[in-house]
Coordinates of C-alpha atoms in Angstrom, one line a residue:
X1025 CA -47.0 -43.8 10.5
X1026 CA -45.4 -44.2 6.7
X1027 CA -45.0 -41.7 3.9
X1028 CA -42.4 -40.9 1.2
X1029 CA -39.6 -39.1 1.5
X1030 CA -39.3 -36.0 3.2
X1031 CA -36.4 -33.5 3.6
X1032 CA -34.4 -34.0 7.1
X1033 CA -30.9 -33.3 8.1
X1034 CA -28.6 -37.0 8.3
X1035 CA -29.1 -38.1 11.7
X1036 CA -27.7 -41.7 12.7
X1037 CA -28.4 -45.3 11.2
X1038 CA -29.9 -48.3 13.0
X1039 CA -30.0 -51.5 11.5
X1040 CA -29.0 -50.1 8.4
X1041 CA -31.8 -47.5 8.3
X1042 CA -30.7 -43.5 8.2
X1043 CA -32.7 -41.9 11.1
X1044 CA -33.0 -38.3 10.2
X1045 CA -34.1 -35.2 11.8
X1046 CA -36.0 -32.4 10.8
X1047 CA -35.1 -28.5 11.9
X1048 CA -39.5 -29.0 13.2
X1049 CA -38.2 -31.5 15.7
X1050 CA -36.2 -29.2 18.1
X1051 CA -39.6 -27.7 18.8
X1052 CA -41.4 -30.6 19.8
X1053 CA -38.2 -31.7 21.7
X1054 CA -38.2 -28.7 23.4
X1055 CA -41.7 -28.4 24.1
X1056 CA -42.1 -32.2 25.7
X1057 CA -39.0 -31.1 27.8
X1058 CA -40.4 -28.2 29.2
X1059 CA -43.6 -29.8 30.3
X1060 CA -42.2 -32.8 31.8
X1061 CA -39.9 -30.4 33.9
X1062 CA -42.4 -27.9 35.2
X1063 CA -45.6 -29.4 34.6
X1064 CA -46.5 -33.0 34.6
X1065 CA -43.3 -34.3 37.0
X1066 CA -44.0 -31.4 39.6
X1067 CA -47.7 -32.2 39.6
X1068 CA -47.0 -35.7 40.4
X1069 CA -44.5 -34.9 42.7
X1070 CA -45.1 -31.2 44.4
X1071 CA -41.8 -32.0 46.5
X1072 CA -39.3 -32.8 43.7
X1073 CA -36.0 -30.1 43.3
X1074 CA -36.5 -28.6 40.3
X1075 CA -32.4 -29.7 38.8
X1076 CA -34.4 -33.5 39.7
X1077 CA -36.9 -32.5 37.7
X1078 CA -35.1 -31.5 34.7
X1079 CA -33.1 -34.0 34.7
X1080 CA -35.8 -36.9 34.6
X1081 CA -37.7 -34.5 32.6
X1082 CA -35.1 -34.9 30.0
X1083 CA -34.9 -39.0 30.0
X1084 CA -38.1 -39.3 30.2
X1085 CA -38.4 -36.9 26.7
X1086 CA -35.3 -39.0 25.2
X1087 CA -37.4 -42.3 25.9
X1088 CA -40.1 -40.9 24.4
X1089 CA -39.1 -40.2 21.0
X1090 CA -36.7 -43.4 21.4
X1091 CA -40.3 -44.7 21.4
X1092 CA -41.2 -42.9 18.3
X1093 CA -38.2 -44.4 16.8
X1094 CA -38.9 -48.0 17.8
X1095 CA -42.4 -47.9 16.5
X1096 CA -40.9 -46.4 13.4
X1097 CA -38.2 -49.0 13.4
X1098 CA -40.5 -51.4 12.8
X1099 CA -42.4 -50.4 9.9
X1100 CA -39.5 -50.4 7.7
X1101 CA -38.3 -53.7 9.5
X1102 CA -41.2 -55.3 8.1
X1103 CA -41.6 -53.3 5.0
X1104 CA -38.2 -54.2 4.2
X1105 CA -38.1 -57.9 4.8
X1106 CA -40.7 -57.7 2.3
X1107 CA -38.6 -56.2 -0.6
X1108 CA -40.0 -52.5 -0.1
X1109 CA -37.7 -50.2 -0.4
X1110 CA -37.1 -48.4 2.7
X1111 CA -35.3 -44.6 2.3
X1112 CA -35.4 -44.3 6.5
X1113 CA -37.1 -42.4 9.1
X1114 CA -37.5 -38.8 9.9
X1115 CA -38.4 -37.2 13.0
X1116 CA -39.7 -34.2 13.0
X1117 CA -42.4 -31.8 14.6
X1118 CA -45.6 -34.5 14.8
X1119 CA -43.5 -36.9 15.6
X1120 CA -42.2 -39.8 13.1
X1121 CA -42.2 -41.2 9.7
X1122 CA -41.1 -44.0 7.7
X1123 CA -40.0 -43.6 3.9
X1124 CA -41.3 -46.5 2.4
X1125 CA -40.9 -45.8 -1.6
X1126 CA -43.4 -48.2 -3.0
X1127 CA -47.1 -49.7 -2.2
X1128 CA -47.3 -52.9 -0.8
X1129 CA -47.6 -55.9 -3.7
X1130 CA -50.7 -57.3 -1.5
X1131 CA -52.9 -56.5 1.1
X1132 CA -51.8 -58.5 3.8
X1133 CA -48.3 -57.3 3.7
X1134 CA -49.8 -53.9 3.6
X1135 CA -51.7 -54.9 7.0
X1136 CA -48.4 -56.7 8.2
X1137 CA -46.3 -53.2 7.9
X1138 CA -49.6 -51.4 9.0
X1139 CA -50.1 -53.3 12.3
X1140 CA -46.9 -53.9 13.7
X1141 CA -45.9 -50.2 14.3
X1142 CA -49.1 -50.0 16.8
X1143 CA -48.3 -53.3 17.9
X1144 CA -44.3 -51.7 19.0
X1145 CA -45.7 -49.1 21.1
X1146 CA -48.1 -51.6 22.9
X1147 CA -44.8 -54.1 23.9
X1148 CA -43.1 -50.7 25.1
X1149 CA -46.0 -49.5 27.5
X1150 CA -46.3 -53.2 28.7
X1151 CA -42.6 -53.2 29.3
X1152 CA -42.0 -49.7 31.3
X1153 CA -45.4 -50.8 33.2
X1154 CA -43.8 -53.8 34.2
X1155 CA -40.7 -52.3 35.0
X1156 CA -42.1 -49.0 37.5
X1157 CA -44.2 -52.0 39.0
X1158 CA -41.4 -54.0 39.9
X1159 CA -39.9 -51.1 41.1
X1160 CA -42.9 -49.7 42.9
X1161 CA -42.3 -47.4 46.3
X1162 CA -44.6 -45.4 48.1
X1163 CA -45.1 -42.8 47.6
X1164 CA -43.9 -43.6 43.7
X1165 CA -40.1 -42.6 43.1
X1166 CA -39.5 -40.2 40.1
X1167 CA -38.2 -43.3 37.7
X1168 CA -41.7 -45.0 38.7
X1169 CA -43.1 -42.3 37.5
X1170 CA -41.1 -41.3 34.4
X1171 CA -42.1 -45.1 33.7
X1172 CA -45.7 -45.1 34.4
X1173 CA -45.9 -41.5 32.3
X1174 CA -43.5 -43.7 29.1
X1175 CA -46.2 -46.4 29.3
X1176 CA -49.1 -44.6 29.1
X1177 CA -47.4 -42.2 26.5
X1178 CA -46.6 -45.2 24.2
X1179 CA -50.2 -47.0 25.0
X1180 CA -51.7 -43.8 23.5
X1181 CA -49.7 -43.5 20.4
X1182 CA -50.6 -47.0 19.8
X1183 CA -54.3 -46.6 19.7
X1184 CA -54.1 -42.8 17.9
X1185 CA -52.3 -44.2 15.5
X1186 CA -55.3 -47.4 15.1
X1187 CA -57.6 -44.8 14.3
X1188 CA -59.1 -45.7 11.0
X1189 CA -58.0 -43.1 8.6
X1190 CA -55.3 -42.2 6.1
X1191 CA -51.9 -41.1 6.8
X1192 CA -52.5 -43.1 10.5
X1193 CA -51.6 -46.9 10.5
X1194 CA -54.9 -47.8 11.2
X1195 CA -56.0 -46.0 8.1
X1196 CA -53.7 -48.2 6.1
X1197 CA -54.7 -51.6 8.1
X1198 CA -58.8 -50.6 6.4
X1199 CA -57.0 -50.1 3.8
X1200 CA -55.7 -53.4 3.2
X1201 CA -58.6 -54.9 4.5
X1202 CA -60.7 -53.0 1.7
X1203 CA -58.0 -54.0 -0.7
X1204 CA -58.3 -57.1 -0.3
X1205 CA -62.5 -57.3 -0.7
X1206 CA -62.6 -55.3 -3.4
X1207 CA -59.5 -55.8 -5.0
X1208 CA -58.7 -52.5 -6.1
X1209 CA -56.3 -50.3 -4.1
X1210 CA -57.3 -47.3 -5.5
X1211 CA -60.5 -47.4 -4.3
X1212 CA -59.4 -48.8 -0.7
X1213 CA -57.2 -45.7 -0.8
X1214 CA -59.7 -43.2 -1.5
X1215 CA -62.1 -44.5 0.9
X1216 CA -59.0 -44.1 3.9
X1217 CA -57.9 -41.1 2.8
X1218 CA -61.6 -39.5 3.2
X1219 CA -61.9 -41.4 6.1
X1220 CA -58.1 -39.2 7.0
X1221 CA -59.6 -36.2 6.6
X1222 CA -62.8 -36.6 8.0
X1223 CA -61.5 -37.8 11.3
X1224 CA -58.4 -34.8 10.4
X1225 CA -61.9 -31.9 10.2
X1226 CA -63.0 -33.7 13.5
X1227 CA -59.7 -32.8 15.3
X1228 CA -59.9 -28.9 14.1
X1229 CA -63.4 -28.2 15.0
X1230 CA -62.0 -30.0 18.5
X1231 CA -59.1 -27.8 18.5
X1232 CA -61.6 -24.7 17.7
X1233 CA -63.8 -25.6 20.6
X1234 CA -61.0 -25.9 22.8
X1235 CA -59.7 -22.4 21.9
X1236 CA -62.9 -21.0 22.4
X1237 CA -62.3 -22.4 26.2
X1238 CA -59.4 -20.8 26.8
X1239 CA -57.2 -23.7 26.5
X1240 CA -54.7 -22.0 24.0
X1241 CA -52.4 -24.3 23.8
X1242 CA -54.0 -27.5 23.2
X1243 CA -56.6 -25.7 20.9
X1244 CA -53.7 -25.2 18.9
X1245 CA -51.9 -28.1 19.0
X1246 CA -55.1 -30.1 18.1
X1247 CA -55.8 -27.6 15.7
X1248 CA -52.0 -28.2 13.5
X1249 CA -52.2 -32.1 14.0
X1250 CA -55.4 -32.3 12.1
X1251 CA -53.9 -29.8 9.7
X1252 CA -51.5 -31.8 8.7
X1253 CA -53.4 -35.0 8.9
X1254 CA -55.9 -33.8 6.4
X1255 CA -52.9 -32.3 4.2
X1256 CA -51.2 -36.0 4.5
X1257 CA -54.4 -37.8 4.0
X1258 CA -54.8 -35.7 0.5
X1259 CA -51.7 -36.7 -0.9
X1260 CA -51.4 -39.8 -0.2
X1261 CA -54.1 -40.2 -2.7
X1262 CA -52.7 -37.9 -5.2
X1263 CA -49.7 -40.1 -4.6
X1264 CA -51.3 -43.0 -5.3
X1265 CA -53.1 -41.9 -8.5
X1266 CA -49.2 -40.4 -10.0
X1267 CA -47.8 -44.0 -9.3
X1268 CA -50.7 -45.3 -11.0
X1269 CA -50.4 -42.5 -14.2
X1270 CA -46.8 -43.3 -14.0
X1271 CA -47.3 -46.8 -14.1
X1272 CA -45.2 -48.5 -16.6
X1273 CA -43.7 -45.5 -17.8
X1274 CA -39.6 -45.6 -18.1
X1275 CA -37.1 -42.4 -19.0
X1276 CA -36.0 -43.8 -22.4
X1277 CA -39.6 -42.6 -23.6
X1278 CA -40.4 -39.3 -22.1
X1279 CA -36.6 -38.6 -21.7
X1280 CA -35.6 -35.0 -24.3
X1281 CA -33.3 -36.6 -26.4
X1282 CA -30.5 -34.8 -28.0
X1283 CA -30.5 -31.7 -25.5
X1284 CA -28.6 -28.5 -25.6
X1285 CA -25.5 -28.3 -23.5
X1286 CA -23.8 -25.0 -22.7
X1287 CA -19.9 -24.7 -22.6
X1288 CA -18.7 -24.3 -19.4
X1289 CA -16.9 -20.9 -20.0
X1290 CA -19.7 -19.1 -21.3
X1291 CA -20.1 -16.3 -19.7
X1292 CA -23.3 -16.5 -17.6
X1293 CA -24.8 -13.0 -19.7
X1294 CA -24.8 -14.8 -22.6
X1295 CA -26.2 -17.7 -20.4
X1296 CA -28.8 -15.6 -19.9
X1297 CA -29.6 -13.5 -23.6
X1298 CA -28.5 -16.8 -25.7
X1299 CA -30.5 -19.5 -24.0
X1300 CA -32.4 -19.0 -20.9
X1301 CA -34.7 -15.9 -22.8
X1302 CA -34.4 -17.5 -25.8
X1303 CA -35.5 -20.9 -25.2
X1304 CA -37.9 -20.6 -22.0
X1305 CA -35.9 -23.4 -20.4
X1306 CA -34.6 -23.6 -17.2
X1307 CA -31.8 -25.7 -16.8
X1308 CA -28.7 -27.2 -19.4
X1309 CA -26.5 -29.6 -19.2
X1310 CA -22.9 -28.2 -19.1
X1311 CA -20.8 -30.7 -21.7
X1312 CA -17.4 -29.6 -22.7
X1313 CA -16.9 -31.8 -25.7
X1314 CA -18.5 -34.9 -25.7
X1315 CA -17.8 -35.1 -21.8
X1316 CA -20.7 -34.1 -19.1
X1317 CA -19.9 -31.5 -15.8
X1318 CA -22.7 -31.1 -14.6
X1319 CA -25.8 -28.8 -15.0
X1320 CA -26.5 -25.4 -14.1
X1321 CA -30.1 -23.9 -13.5
X1322 CA -32.0 -20.6 -13.7
X1323 CA -32.2 -20.9 -10.2
X1324 CA -28.7 -20.6 -9.4
X1325 CA -28.1 -17.4 -11.4
X1326 CA -30.5 -15.4 -9.0
X1327 CA -27.9 -15.8 -6.4
X1328 CA -25.4 -14.1 -8.7
X1329 CA -25.6 -9.9 -8.6
X1330 CA -26.7 -8.5 -11.8
X1331 CA -22.9 -6.2 -12.3
X1332 CA -21.2 -10.2 -12.0
X1333 CA -23.2 -11.7 -14.9
X1334 CA -20.8 -10.6 -17.9
X1335 CA -17.8 -11.5 -15.3
X1336 CA -18.2 -14.8 -14.0
X1337 CA -18.3 -18.4 -15.8
X1338 CA -21.1 -21.3 -16.6
X1339 CA -18.4 -23.2 -14.4
X1340 CA -18.8 -20.7 -11.5
X1341 CA -21.8 -21.7 -10.4
X1342 CA -23.2 -25.3 -12.0
X1343 CA -23.7 -28.0 -9.9
X1344 CA -20.8 -30.4 -10.7
X1345 CA -21.4 -34.2 -11.9
X1346 CA -23.0 -36.4 -9.4
X1347 CA -24.1 -39.7 -8.8
X1348 CA -27.8 -38.0 -7.6
X1349 CA -27.9 -36.0 -11.4
X1350 CA -27.4 -39.4 -13.1
X1351 CA -30.7 -41.7 -14.4
X1352 CA -30.3 -44.9 -16.5
X1353 CA -33.0 -44.6 -19.7
X1354 CA -34.3 -48.0 -18.4
X1355 CA -35.2 -46.6 -15.3
X1356 CA -38.6 -45.3 -14.1
X1357 CA -40.1 -42.3 -14.5
X1358 CA -41.1 -42.7 -10.4
X1359 CA -37.6 -42.7 -9.6
X1360 CA -36.8 -40.2 -11.2
X1361 CA -39.7 -38.2 -9.9
X1362 CA -38.2 -39.2 -6.6
X1363 CA -34.8 -38.6 -7.6
X1364 CA -35.5 -34.4 -8.5
X1365 CA -37.4 -34.5 -5.8
X1366 CA -34.7 -36.0 -3.4
X1367 CA -32.0 -34.5 -4.6
X1368 CA -33.7 -31.0 -5.0
X1369 CA -32.6 -30.9 -8.5
X1370 CA -34.1 -29.0 -11.8
X1371 CA -33.0 -31.9 -13.9
X1372 CA -31.7 -35.1 -14.4
X1373 CA -28.2 -36.3 -17.1
X1374 CA -30.2 -39.6 -18.5
X1375 CA -26.7 -41.4 -19.3
X1376 CA -25.8 -44.2 -21.4
X1377 CA -22.5 -45.2 -19.8
X1378 CA -21.0 -42.0 -19.9
X1379 CA -22.6 -40.3 -23.1
X1380 CA -25.6 -38.1 -22.9
X1381 CA -28.4 -39.3 -23.6
X1382 CA -30.8 -37.1 -22.7
X1383 CA -32.2 -35.7 -19.8
X1384 CA -35.3 -35.5 -18.1
X1385 CA -36.5 -32.3 -15.7
X1386 CA -39.4 -31.2 -13.8
X1387 CA -41.7 -29.8 -16.9
X1388 CA -41.5 -33.0 -18.8
X1389 CA -42.9 -35.0 -15.3
X1390 CA -45.5 -32.4 -15.2
X1391 CA -46.8 -32.8 -19.0
X1392 CA -46.5 -36.8 -18.8
X1393 CA -48.6 -36.8 -15.5
X1394 CA -51.4 -34.3 -16.9
X1395 CA -51.5 -36.4 -20.1
X1396 CA -51.8 -39.4 -18.7
X1397 CA -54.3 -38.5 -15.9
X1398 CA -56.7 -37.3 -18.9
X1399 CA -56.1 -40.5 -20.9
X1400 CA -57.0 -42.7 -17.9
X1401 CA -60.2 -43.8 -17.1
X1402 CA -61.5 -42.5 -14.0
X1403 CA -62.4 -45.9 -11.4
X1404 CA -65.8 -46.2 -9.7

């Protein structure tokens, strides 16, 4: 599965691609481990000692999530080979996502990126099954049972992702084929997203039926997956509309020029009374003469007790200038949006060398998007 950037904790890297771990991943890791160790393995091997079941369960769980990373790496490496930026892979509650930051330039690339993930899962399924068959034995050993489980789970992962609805790989493959047939990426994305939402509603309905039948865990799980897929399908289509609306727009054409700066030694009380309340903005660059030091936002003041506003200074709470806050006037507005979201910043400093040329704020972006969407002709 591919998507745009998600916030997550730093992890490790494979082939130069960062693998990040969202905190929600810990929950699903624990759930899979508990299910393997206390339900699946004891049901297949009733005589297995408890300690051995937990050790084998841990090994199976690590290999399962390793398989998800392998699936996502396949997406990321094929995308990178096609010169599409990939910012990393995130493991989270519902599995994994590859952060592929641009739309493919042509349907053939989209099709390759989409199908290589399920193909990788099927390759793993075959490898685990053949290895289990080679070990053999009757009754099967714990190693064979674990290998059989990994074979089936990878085959299931590949088949599930081939379902024809966004954001699943099958939905992306369908989008590629419709895009090739119609020549319209927007029309293809709308169709795949609608199918994805329909599939998600079906999952939620199945989950509700299971809940009423007494299968509490299975029913809730299907409901959560359906809600997640429905939200992702909607977000993918809205993301495409956003990218279409901002295509060709650079930072220089929308930035706030000659922005008002605040001094680092200004008291926070004066910042509130003379700037935030008067101007109605949420963030300012912090400058000392011509030198840009960073930025300060209204959100940062919320952490300061009211009695300390008069004694504390802007420099005490500001975010110091760093590369993530800088952007060039010639950069695309889309890259500015991604940077604001990734760095969780209230504004970006548009720098021409070491000189402050302007700023881009969340409000700026929202205004430009609204105007361009109003002016854009809807596609049939």
